[in-house]
Short mmCIF file of C-alpha atoms (C1' of nucleotides) in Angstrom, two decimals:
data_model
loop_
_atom_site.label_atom_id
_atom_site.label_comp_id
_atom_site.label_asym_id
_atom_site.label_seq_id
_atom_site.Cartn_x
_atom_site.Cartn_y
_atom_site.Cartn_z
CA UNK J 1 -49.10 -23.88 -10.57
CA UNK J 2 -52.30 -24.91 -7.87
CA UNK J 3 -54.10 -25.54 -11.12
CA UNK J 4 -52.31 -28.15 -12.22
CA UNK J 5 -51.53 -29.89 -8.70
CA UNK J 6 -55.14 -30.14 -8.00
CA UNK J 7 -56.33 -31.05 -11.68
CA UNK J 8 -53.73 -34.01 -11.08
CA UNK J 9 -55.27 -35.13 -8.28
CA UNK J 10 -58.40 -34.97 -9.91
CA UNK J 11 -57.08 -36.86 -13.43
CA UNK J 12 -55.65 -39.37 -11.03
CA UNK J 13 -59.28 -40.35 -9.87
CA UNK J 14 -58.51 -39.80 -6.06
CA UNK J 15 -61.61 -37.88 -5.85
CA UNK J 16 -65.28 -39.37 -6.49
CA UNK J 17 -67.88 -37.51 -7.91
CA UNK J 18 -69.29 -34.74 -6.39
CA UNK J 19 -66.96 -35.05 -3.48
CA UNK J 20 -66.30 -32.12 -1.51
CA UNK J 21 -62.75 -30.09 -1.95
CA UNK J 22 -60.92 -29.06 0.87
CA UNK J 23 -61.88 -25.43 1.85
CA UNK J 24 -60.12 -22.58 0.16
CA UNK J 25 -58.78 -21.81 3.87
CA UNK J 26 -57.38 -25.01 4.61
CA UNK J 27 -56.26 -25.75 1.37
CA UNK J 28 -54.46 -22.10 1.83
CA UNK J 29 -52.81 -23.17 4.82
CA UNK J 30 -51.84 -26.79 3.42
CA UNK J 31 -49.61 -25.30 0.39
CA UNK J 32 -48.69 -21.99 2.41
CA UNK J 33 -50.60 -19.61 0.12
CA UNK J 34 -52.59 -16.70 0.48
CA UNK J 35 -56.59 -17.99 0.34
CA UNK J 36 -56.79 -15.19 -3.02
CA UNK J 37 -54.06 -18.10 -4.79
CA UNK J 38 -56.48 -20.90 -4.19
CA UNK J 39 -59.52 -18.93 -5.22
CA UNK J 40 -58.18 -18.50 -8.37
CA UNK J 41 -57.39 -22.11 -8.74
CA UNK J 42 -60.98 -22.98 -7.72
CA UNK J 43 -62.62 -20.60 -9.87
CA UNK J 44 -59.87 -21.50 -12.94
CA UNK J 45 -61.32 -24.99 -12.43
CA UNK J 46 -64.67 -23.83 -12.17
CA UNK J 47 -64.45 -22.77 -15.45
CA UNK J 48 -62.79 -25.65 -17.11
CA UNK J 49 -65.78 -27.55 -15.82
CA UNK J 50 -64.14 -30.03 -13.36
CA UNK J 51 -65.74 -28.53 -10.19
CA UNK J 52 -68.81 -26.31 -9.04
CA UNK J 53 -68.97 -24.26 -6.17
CA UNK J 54 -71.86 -23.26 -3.59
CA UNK J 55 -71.71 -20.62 -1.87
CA UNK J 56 -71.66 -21.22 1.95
CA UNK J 57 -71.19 -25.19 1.14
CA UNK J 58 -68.27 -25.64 -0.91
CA UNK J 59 -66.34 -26.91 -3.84
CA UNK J 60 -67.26 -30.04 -5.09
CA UNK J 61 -65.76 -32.00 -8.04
CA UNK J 62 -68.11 -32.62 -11.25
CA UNK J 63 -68.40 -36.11 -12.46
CA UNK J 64 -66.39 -35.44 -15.40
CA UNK J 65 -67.56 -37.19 -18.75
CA UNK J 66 -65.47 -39.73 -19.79
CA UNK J 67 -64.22 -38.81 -23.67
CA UNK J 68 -66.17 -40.69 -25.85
CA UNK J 69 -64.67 -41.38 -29.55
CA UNK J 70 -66.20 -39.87 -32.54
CA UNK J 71 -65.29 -40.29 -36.22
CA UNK J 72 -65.01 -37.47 -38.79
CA UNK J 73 -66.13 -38.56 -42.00
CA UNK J 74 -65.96 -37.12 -45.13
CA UNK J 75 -68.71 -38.89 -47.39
CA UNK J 76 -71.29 -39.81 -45.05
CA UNK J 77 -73.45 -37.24 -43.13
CA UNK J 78 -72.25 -36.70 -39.20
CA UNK J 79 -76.39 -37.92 -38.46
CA UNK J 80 -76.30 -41.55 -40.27
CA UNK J 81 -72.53 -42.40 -38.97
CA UNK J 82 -73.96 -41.18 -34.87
CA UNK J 83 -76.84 -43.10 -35.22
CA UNK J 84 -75.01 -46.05 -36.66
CA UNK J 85 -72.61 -46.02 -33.79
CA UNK J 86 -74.92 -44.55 -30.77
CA UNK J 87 -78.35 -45.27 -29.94
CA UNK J 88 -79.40 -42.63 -28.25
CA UNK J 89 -78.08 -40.26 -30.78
CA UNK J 90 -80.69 -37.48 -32.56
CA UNK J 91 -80.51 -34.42 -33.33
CA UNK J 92 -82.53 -31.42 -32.33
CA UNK J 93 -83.72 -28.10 -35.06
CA UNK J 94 -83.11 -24.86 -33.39
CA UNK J 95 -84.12 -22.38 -35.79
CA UNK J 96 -83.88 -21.69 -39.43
CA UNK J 97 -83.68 -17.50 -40.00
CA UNK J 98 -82.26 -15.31 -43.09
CA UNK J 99 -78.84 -13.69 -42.98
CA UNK J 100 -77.77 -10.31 -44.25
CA UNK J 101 -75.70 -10.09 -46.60
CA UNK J 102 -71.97 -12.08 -45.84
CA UNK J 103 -68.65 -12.19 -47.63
CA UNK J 104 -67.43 -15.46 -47.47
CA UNK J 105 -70.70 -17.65 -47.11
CA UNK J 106 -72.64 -15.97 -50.69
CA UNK J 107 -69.53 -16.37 -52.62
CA UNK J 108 -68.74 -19.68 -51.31
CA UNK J 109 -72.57 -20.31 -52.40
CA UNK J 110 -72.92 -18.67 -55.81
CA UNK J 111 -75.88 -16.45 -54.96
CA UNK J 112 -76.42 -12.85 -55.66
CA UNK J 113 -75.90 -9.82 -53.03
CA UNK J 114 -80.14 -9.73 -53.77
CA UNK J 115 -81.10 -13.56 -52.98
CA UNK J 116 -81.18 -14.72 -49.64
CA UNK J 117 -79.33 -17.42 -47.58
CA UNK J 118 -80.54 -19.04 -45.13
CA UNK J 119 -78.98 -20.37 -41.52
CA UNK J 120 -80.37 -23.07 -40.41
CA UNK J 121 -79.28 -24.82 -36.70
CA UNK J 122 -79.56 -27.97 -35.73
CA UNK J 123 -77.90 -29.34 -31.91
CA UNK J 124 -76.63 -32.71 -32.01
CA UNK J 125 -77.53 -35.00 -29.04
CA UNK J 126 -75.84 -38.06 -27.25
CA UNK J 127 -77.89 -38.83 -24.41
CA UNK J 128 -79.36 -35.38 -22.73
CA UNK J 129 -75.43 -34.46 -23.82
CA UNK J 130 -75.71 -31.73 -26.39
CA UNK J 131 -72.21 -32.33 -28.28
CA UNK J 132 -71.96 -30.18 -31.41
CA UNK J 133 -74.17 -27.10 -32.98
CA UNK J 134 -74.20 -27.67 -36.45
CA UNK J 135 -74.87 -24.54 -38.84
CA UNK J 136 -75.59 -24.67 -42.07
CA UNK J 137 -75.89 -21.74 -44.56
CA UNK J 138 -77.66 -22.57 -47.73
CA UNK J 139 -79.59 -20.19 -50.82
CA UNK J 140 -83.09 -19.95 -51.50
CA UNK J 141 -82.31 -19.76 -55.09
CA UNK J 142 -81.31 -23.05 -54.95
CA UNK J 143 -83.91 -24.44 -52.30
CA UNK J 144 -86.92 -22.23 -52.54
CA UNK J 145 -89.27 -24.29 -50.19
CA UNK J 146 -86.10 -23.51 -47.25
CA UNK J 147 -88.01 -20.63 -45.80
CA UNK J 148 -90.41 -22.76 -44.72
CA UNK J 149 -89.39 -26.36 -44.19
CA UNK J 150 -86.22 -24.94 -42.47
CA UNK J 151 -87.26 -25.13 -38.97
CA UNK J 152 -88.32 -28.85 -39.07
CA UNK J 153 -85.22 -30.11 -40.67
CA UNK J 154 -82.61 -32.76 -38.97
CA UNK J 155 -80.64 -33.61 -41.04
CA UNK J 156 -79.56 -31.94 -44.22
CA UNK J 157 -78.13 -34.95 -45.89
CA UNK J 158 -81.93 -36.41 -46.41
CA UNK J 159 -83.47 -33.18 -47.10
CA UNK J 160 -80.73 -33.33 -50.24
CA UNK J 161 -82.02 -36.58 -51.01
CA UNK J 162 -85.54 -35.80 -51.10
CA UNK J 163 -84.66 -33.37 -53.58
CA UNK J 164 -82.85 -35.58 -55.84
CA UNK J 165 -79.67 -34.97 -54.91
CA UNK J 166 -78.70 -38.65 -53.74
CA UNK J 167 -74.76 -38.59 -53.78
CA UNK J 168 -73.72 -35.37 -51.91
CA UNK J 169 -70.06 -35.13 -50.26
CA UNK J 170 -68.06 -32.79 -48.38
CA UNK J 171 -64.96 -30.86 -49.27
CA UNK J 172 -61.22 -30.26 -47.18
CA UNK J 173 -62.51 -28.91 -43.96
CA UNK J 174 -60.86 -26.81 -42.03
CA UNK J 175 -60.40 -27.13 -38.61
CA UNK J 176 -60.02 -24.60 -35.44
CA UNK J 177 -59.98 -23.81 -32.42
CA UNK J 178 -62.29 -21.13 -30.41
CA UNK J 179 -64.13 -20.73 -27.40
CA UNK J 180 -67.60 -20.68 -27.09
CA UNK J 181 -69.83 -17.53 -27.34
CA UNK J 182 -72.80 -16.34 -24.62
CA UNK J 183 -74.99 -18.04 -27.16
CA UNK J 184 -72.90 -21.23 -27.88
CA UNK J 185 -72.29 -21.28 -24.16
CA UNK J 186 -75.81 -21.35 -23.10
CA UNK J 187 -77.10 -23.73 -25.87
CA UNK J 188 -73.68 -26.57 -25.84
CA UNK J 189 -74.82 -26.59 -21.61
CA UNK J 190 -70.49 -25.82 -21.18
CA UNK J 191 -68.84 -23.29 -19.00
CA UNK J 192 -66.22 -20.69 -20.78
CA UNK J 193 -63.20 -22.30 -21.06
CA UNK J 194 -64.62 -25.41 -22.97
CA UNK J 195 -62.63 -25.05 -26.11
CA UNK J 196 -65.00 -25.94 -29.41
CA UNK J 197 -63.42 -27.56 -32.39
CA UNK J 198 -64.82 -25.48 -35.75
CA UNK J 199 -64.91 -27.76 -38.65
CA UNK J 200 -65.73 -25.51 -41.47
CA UNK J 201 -66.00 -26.89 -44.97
CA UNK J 202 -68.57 -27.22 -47.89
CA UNK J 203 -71.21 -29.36 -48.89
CA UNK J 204 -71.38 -30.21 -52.87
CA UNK J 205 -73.14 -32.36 -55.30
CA UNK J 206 -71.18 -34.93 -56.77
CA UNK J 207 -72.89 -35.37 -59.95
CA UNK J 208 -73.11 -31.56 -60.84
CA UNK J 209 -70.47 -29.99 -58.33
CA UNK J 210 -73.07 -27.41 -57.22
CA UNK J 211 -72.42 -26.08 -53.98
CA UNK J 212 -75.34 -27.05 -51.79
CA UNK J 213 -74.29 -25.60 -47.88
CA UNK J 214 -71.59 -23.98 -46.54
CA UNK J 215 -71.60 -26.09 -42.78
CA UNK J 216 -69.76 -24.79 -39.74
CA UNK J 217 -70.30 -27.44 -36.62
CA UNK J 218 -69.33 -26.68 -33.14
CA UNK J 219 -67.99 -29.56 -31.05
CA UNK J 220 -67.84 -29.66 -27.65
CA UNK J 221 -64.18 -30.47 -27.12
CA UNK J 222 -64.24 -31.69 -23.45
CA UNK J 223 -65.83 -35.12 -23.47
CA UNK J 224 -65.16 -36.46 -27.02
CA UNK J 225 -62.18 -37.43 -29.04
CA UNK J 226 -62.21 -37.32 -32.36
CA UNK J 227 -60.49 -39.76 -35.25
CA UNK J 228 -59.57 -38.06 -38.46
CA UNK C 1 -69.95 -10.83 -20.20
CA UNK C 2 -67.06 -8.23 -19.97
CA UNK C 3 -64.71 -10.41 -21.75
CA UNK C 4 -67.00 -11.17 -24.56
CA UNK C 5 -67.08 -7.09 -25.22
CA UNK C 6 -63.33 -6.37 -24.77
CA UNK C 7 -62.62 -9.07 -26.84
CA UNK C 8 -64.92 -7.57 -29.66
CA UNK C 9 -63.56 -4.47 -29.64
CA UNK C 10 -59.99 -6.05 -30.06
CA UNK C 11 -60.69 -7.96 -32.92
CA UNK C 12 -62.91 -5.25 -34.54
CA UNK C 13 -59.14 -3.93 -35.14
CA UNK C 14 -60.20 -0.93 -32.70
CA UNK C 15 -57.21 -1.12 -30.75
CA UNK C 16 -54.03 -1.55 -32.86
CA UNK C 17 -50.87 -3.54 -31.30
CA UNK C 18 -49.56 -2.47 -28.04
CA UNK C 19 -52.04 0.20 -27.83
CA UNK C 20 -52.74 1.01 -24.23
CA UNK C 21 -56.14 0.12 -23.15
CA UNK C 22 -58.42 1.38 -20.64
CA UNK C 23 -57.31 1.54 -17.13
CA UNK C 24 -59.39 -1.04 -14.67
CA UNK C 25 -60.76 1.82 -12.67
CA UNK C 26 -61.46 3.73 -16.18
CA UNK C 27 -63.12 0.45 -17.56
CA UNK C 28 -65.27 -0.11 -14.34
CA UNK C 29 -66.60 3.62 -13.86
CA UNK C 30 -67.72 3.32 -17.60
CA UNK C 31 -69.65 -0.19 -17.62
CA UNK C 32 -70.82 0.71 -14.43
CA UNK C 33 -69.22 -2.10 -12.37
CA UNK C 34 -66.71 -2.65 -9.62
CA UNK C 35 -63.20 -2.57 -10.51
CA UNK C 36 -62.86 -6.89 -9.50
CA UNK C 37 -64.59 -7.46 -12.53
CA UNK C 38 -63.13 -5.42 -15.02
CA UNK C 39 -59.77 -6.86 -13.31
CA UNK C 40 -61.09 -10.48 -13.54
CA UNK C 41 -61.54 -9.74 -17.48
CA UNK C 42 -58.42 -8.06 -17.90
CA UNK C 43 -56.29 -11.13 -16.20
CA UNK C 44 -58.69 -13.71 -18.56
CA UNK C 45 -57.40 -11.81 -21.66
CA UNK C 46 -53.91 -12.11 -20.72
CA UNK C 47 -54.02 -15.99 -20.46
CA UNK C 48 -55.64 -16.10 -23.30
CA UNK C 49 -53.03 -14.29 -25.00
CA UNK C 50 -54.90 -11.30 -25.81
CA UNK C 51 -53.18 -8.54 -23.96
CA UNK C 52 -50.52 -8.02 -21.35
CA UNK C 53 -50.07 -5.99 -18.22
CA UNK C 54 -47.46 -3.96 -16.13
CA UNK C 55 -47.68 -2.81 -12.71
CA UNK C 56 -47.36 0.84 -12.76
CA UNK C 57 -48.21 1.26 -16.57
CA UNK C 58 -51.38 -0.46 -17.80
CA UNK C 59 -52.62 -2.66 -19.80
CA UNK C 60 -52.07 -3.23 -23.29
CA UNK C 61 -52.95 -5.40 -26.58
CA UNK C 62 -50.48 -8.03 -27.60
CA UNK C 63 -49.80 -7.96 -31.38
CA UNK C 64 -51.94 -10.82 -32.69
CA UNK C 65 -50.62 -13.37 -34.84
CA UNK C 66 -53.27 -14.43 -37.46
CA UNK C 67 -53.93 -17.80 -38.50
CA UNK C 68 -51.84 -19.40 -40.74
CA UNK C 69 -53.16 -22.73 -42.59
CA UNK C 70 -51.46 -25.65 -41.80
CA UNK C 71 -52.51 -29.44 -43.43
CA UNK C 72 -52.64 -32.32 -41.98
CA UNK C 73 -51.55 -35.58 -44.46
CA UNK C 74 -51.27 -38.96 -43.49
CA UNK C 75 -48.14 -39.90 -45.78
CA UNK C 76 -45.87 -37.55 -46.44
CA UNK C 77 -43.82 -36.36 -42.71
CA UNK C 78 -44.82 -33.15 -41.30
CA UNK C 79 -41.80 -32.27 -41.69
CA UNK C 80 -41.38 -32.47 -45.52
CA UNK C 81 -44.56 -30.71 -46.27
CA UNK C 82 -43.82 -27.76 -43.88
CA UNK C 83 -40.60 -27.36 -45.51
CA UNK C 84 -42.25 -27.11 -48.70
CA UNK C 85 -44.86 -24.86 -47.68
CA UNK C 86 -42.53 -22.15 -45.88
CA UNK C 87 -39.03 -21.55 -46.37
CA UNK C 88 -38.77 -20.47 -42.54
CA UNK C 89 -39.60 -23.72 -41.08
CA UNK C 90 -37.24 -25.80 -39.04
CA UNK C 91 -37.22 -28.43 -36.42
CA UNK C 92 -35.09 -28.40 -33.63
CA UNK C 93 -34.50 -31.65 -31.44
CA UNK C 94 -34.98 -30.95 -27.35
CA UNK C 95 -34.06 -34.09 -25.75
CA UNK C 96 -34.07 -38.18 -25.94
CA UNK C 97 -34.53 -40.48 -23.20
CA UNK C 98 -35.80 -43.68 -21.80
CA UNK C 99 -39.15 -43.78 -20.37
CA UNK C 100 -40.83 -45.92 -17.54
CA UNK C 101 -42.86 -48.76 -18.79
CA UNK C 102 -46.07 -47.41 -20.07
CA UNK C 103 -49.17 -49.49 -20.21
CA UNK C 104 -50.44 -48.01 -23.78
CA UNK C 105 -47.33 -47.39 -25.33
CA UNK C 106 -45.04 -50.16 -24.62
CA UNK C 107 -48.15 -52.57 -26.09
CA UNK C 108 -48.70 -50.94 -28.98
CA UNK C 109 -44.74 -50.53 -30.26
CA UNK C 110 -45.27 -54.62 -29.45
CA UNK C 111 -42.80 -54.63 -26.90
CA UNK C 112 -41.37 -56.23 -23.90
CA UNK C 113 -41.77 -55.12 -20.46
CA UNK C 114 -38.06 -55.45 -19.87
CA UNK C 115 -37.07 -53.59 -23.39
CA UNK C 116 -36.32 -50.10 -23.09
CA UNK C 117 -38.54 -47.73 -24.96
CA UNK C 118 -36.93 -43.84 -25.78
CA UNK C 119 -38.95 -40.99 -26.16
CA UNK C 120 -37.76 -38.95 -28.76
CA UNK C 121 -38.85 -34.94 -28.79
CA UNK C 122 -39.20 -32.41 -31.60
CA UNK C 123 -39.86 -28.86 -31.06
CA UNK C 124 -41.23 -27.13 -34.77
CA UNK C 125 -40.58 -23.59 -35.55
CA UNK C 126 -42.04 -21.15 -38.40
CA UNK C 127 -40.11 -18.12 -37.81
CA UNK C 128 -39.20 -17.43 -34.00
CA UNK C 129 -42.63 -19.43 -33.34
CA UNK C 130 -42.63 -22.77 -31.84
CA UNK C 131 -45.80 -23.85 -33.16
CA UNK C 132 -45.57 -28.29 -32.44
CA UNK C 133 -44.23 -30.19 -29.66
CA UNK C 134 -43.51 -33.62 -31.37
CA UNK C 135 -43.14 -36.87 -29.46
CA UNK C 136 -41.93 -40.04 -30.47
CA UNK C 137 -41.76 -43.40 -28.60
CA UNK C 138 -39.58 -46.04 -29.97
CA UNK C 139 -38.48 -49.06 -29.07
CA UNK C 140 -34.94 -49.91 -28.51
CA UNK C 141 -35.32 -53.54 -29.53
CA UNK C 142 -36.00 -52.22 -33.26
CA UNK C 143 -33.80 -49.38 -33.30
CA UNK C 144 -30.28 -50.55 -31.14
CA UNK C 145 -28.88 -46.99 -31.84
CA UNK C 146 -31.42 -44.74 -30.77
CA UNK C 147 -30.36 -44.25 -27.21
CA UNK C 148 -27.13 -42.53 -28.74
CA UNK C 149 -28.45 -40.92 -31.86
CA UNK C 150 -31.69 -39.65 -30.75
CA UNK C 151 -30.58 -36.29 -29.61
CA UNK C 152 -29.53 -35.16 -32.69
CA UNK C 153 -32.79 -36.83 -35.01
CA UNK C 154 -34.97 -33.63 -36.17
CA UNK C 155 -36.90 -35.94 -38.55
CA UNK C 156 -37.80 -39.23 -37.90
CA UNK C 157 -39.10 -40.17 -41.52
CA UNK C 158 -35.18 -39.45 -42.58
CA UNK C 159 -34.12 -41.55 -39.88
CA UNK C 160 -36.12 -44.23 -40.81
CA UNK C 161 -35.22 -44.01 -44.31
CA UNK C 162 -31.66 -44.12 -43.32
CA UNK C 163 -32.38 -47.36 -41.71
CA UNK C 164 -34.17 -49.15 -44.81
CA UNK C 165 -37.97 -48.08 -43.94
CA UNK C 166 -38.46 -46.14 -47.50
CA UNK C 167 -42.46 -46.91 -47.33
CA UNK C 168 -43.70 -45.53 -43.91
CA UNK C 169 -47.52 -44.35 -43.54
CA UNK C 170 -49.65 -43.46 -40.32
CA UNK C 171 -52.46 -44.85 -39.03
CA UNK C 172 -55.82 -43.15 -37.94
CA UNK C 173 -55.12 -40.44 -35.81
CA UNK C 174 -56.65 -39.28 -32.35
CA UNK C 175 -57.50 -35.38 -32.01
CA UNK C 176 -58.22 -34.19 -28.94
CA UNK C 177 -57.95 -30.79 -27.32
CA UNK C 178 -56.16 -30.41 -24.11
CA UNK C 179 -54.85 -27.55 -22.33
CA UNK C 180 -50.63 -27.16 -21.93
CA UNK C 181 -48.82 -27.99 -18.69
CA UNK C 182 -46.24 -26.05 -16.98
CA UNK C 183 -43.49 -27.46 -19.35
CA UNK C 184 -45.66 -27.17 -22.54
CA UNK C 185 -46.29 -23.35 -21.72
CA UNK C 186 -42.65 -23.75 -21.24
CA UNK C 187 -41.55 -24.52 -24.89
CA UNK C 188 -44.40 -23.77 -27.00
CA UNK C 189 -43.95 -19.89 -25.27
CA UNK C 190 -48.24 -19.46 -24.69
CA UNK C 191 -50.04 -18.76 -22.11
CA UNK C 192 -51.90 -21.50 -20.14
CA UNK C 193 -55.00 -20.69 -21.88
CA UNK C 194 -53.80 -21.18 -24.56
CA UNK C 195 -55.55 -24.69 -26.03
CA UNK C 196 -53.15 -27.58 -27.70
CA UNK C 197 -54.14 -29.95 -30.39
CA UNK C 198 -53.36 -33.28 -29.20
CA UNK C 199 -52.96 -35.40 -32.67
CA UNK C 200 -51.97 -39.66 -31.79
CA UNK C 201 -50.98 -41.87 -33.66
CA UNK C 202 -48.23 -44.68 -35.13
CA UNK C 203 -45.97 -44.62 -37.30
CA UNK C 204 -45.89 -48.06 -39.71
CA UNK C 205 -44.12 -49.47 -42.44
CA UNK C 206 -46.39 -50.00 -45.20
CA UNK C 207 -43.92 -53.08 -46.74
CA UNK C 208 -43.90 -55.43 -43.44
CA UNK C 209 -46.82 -54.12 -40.98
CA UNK C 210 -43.84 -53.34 -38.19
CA UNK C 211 -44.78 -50.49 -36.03
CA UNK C 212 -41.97 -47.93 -35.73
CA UNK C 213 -43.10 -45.53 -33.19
CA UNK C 214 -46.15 -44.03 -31.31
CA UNK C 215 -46.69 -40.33 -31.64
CA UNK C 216 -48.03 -37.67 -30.30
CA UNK C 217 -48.24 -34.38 -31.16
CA UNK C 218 -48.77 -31.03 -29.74
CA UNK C 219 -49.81 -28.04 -31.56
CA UNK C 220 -50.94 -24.99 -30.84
CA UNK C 221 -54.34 -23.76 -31.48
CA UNK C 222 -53.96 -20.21 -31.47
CA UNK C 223 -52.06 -19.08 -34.51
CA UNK C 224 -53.47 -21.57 -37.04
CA UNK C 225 -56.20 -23.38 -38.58
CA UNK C 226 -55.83 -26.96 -39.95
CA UNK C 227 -56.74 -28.26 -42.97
CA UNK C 228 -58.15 -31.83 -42.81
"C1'" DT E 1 -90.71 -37.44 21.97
"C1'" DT E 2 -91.09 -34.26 18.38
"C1'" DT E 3 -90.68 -29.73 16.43
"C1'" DC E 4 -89.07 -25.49 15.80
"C1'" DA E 5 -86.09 -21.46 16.81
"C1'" DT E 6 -81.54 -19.84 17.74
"C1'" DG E 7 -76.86 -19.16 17.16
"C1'" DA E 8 -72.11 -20.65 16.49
"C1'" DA E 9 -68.99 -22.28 13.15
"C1'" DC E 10 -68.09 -23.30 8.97
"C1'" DT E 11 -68.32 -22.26 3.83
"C1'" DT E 12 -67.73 -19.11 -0.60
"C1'" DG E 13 -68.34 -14.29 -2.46
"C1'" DG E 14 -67.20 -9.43 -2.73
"C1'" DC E 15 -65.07 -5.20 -1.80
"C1'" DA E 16 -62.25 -1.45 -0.04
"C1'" DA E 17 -58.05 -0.11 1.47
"C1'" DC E 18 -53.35 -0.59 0.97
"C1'" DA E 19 -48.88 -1.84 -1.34
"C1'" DA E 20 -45.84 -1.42 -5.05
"C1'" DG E 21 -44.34 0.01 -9.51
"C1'" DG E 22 -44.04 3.70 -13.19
"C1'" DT E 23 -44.24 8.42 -15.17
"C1'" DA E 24 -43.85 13.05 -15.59
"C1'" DA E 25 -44.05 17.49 -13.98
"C1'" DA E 26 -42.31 20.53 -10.47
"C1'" DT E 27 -38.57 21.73 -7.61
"C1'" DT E 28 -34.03 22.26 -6.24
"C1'" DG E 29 -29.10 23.13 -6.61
"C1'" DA E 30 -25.08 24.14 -9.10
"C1'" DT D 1 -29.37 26.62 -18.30
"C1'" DC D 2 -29.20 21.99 -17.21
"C1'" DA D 3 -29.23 17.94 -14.54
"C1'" DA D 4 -30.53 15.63 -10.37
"C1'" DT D 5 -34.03 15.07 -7.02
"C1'" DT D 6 -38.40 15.29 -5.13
"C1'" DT D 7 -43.21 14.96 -5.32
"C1'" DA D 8 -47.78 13.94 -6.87
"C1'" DC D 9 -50.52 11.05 -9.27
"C1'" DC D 10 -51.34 7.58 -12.11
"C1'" DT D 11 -51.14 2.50 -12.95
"C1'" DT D 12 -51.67 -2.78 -11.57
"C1'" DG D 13 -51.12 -6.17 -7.69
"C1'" DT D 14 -52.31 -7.95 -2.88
"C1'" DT D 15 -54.34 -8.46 1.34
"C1'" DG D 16 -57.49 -8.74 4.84
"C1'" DC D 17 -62.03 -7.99 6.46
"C1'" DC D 18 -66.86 -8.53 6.32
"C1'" DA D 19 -71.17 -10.08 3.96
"C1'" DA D 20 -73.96 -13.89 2.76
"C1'" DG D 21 -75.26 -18.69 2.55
"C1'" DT D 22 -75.26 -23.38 4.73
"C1'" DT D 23 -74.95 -26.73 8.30
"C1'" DC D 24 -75.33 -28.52 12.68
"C1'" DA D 25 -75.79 -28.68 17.52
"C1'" DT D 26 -78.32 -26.96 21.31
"C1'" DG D 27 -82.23 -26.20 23.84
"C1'" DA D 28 -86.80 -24.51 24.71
"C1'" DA D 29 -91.62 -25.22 23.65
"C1'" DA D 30 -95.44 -28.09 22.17
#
DNA sequence: TTTCATGAACTTGGCAACAAGGTAAATTGA
DNA sequence: TCAATTTACCTTGTTGCCAAGTTCATGAAA
């Protein structure tokens, strides 16, 4: 496989950032393949996110992240452990809107088919890097002031607190795999073939056991690793 | 994008398994666009394991597995709590042999450049389904029979046991999401779209501290979710 | 000397025509 | 009537050509 052959070469650091690729022609001629064989390649790796091509110019290699280490955590909120670890860690609110009616998230939440739950967005920063979308669903039975205060929270775990709810933790979570939506696409900065990690799991209080937010977060999967 | 539809419509249940699906030149008269795109979608679903084409016939939807659960435990082998889980599960040993010094691994198994180090690999079934590509390095100095025994080893936790390590335990593990080679496509049977779960980590004994192997392994992302 | 226009030689992007494989109905021959 | 063969038409796969964008050298004009 091209792919492969030229990602090594890549992986192997023997070309700098934003160098330019051989042309699809000469590369064509160099392995003995039709040009249509190397396009592919090009545009598979296009897609991956380890080059960009310009039309008339060329293909030229992206500086590729290096993967930086994160740790999943199951007592302490994602925000305080980043910002322990990474200064230039915050976290941005991108909206805060009502859902219809859903079968998994209301049960999981105890609310009625007739109350409302809330999504509200936030996108987690390292740098100018956005590296996760963090969603979490939560009822206005149980938070009434959400409708409103929604769109200027950051982080859920002191929004909890200032509510009284000071020990909060998070249940099993569930991982997977999928890749990213126009949306998720658009708003993570990735191309189509960045894989996200879904880590899908619930939010309770540990005093009472309530369920406060069902939480689905997004990671990019292409320049972190993650310890579990 | 095209793929985003097609791939709604799929797993809207519209098309049941092996149904035929539009042909390109069908697909591109309807959405109004040149046949290169609709064939540009078409060959992204098939590496990502969504549908398959013939020459000659069409195009049609690959029976889709649906995600099974899967939990990942620090203490107990992999292999014990699959077999617990489901009665169809079985490992099946695909090779043992030295390796080349490595610069990560020979350190952390705390041996010497001139030792020999074996690398030990475990393919995991459910069914028909390879679903794990398990890799072991250990270090001939600890274990003097491994270079003859390690083609038949399917678990390494009985192996240890068999050699006095009743207590074993693994460390903090590494998740990262990588994409398969050539071989991995190979013997995990998906398509090169397909994403892997890359899970490192060692193996210790809990009684002395020793370090009984580095591992590393590779599961597929596509037919399950894992609980964490 | 500087500036701008021109065009040749490269690049990637896109498309249409062709090749090759499969199916089924129509045709042929016994 | 039945089976073998041909034919027409569908499918996906491949190729090669041309369009479009960029660069750079050349040379004429200011």
């Amino acid at each position: 496989m091209l792919v492969d052959q030229i990602l090594l070469h890549i992986n192997k650091g023997k070309f700098a950032a934003n160098q330019k690729l051989p042309s699809e022609h000469e590369l064509a001629d160099q392995f003995r393949v039709p040009r249509m064989i190397v396009r592919k390649a090009y545009e598979r790796l296009q897609e991956l996110g380890y080059i960009y091509s310009m039309q008339g110019k060329g293909s030229f290699v992206k500086d590729r992240k290096k993967q930086i280490p994160l740790v999943f955590s199951k007592d302490v909120s994602f925000s305080e452990k980043m910002r322990e670890l990474y200064s230039d860690y915050y976290s941005e609110n991108v909206g805060c809107e009502p859902i219809p009616y859903h079968t998994e998230i209301y049960p999981s939440l105890s609310t009625d088919k007739d109350e409302q739950v809330y999504k509200i967005r936030r996108l987690r920063f390292l740098g100018k890097l956005p590296i996760a979308l963090h969603t979490s669903y939560i009822s206005e039975s149980l938070f009434q002031d959400i409708g409103e205060l929604g769109n200027t929270i950051t982080s859920m775990f002191e929004y909890y607190r200032s509510k009284g709810y000071t020990d909060v933790y998070s249940e099993k979570s569930i991982l997977s795999v999928i890749f990213p939506t126009e949306f998720e696409r658009e708003i993570l900065q990735c191309s189509s073939l960045v894989p996200l990690l879904l880590l899908e799991s619930r939010c309770l209080d540990r005093e009472t056991g309530t369920v406060l937010e069902v939480s689905k977060i997004r990671y990019r999967s292409d320049c972190f690793t993650y310890i579990i």
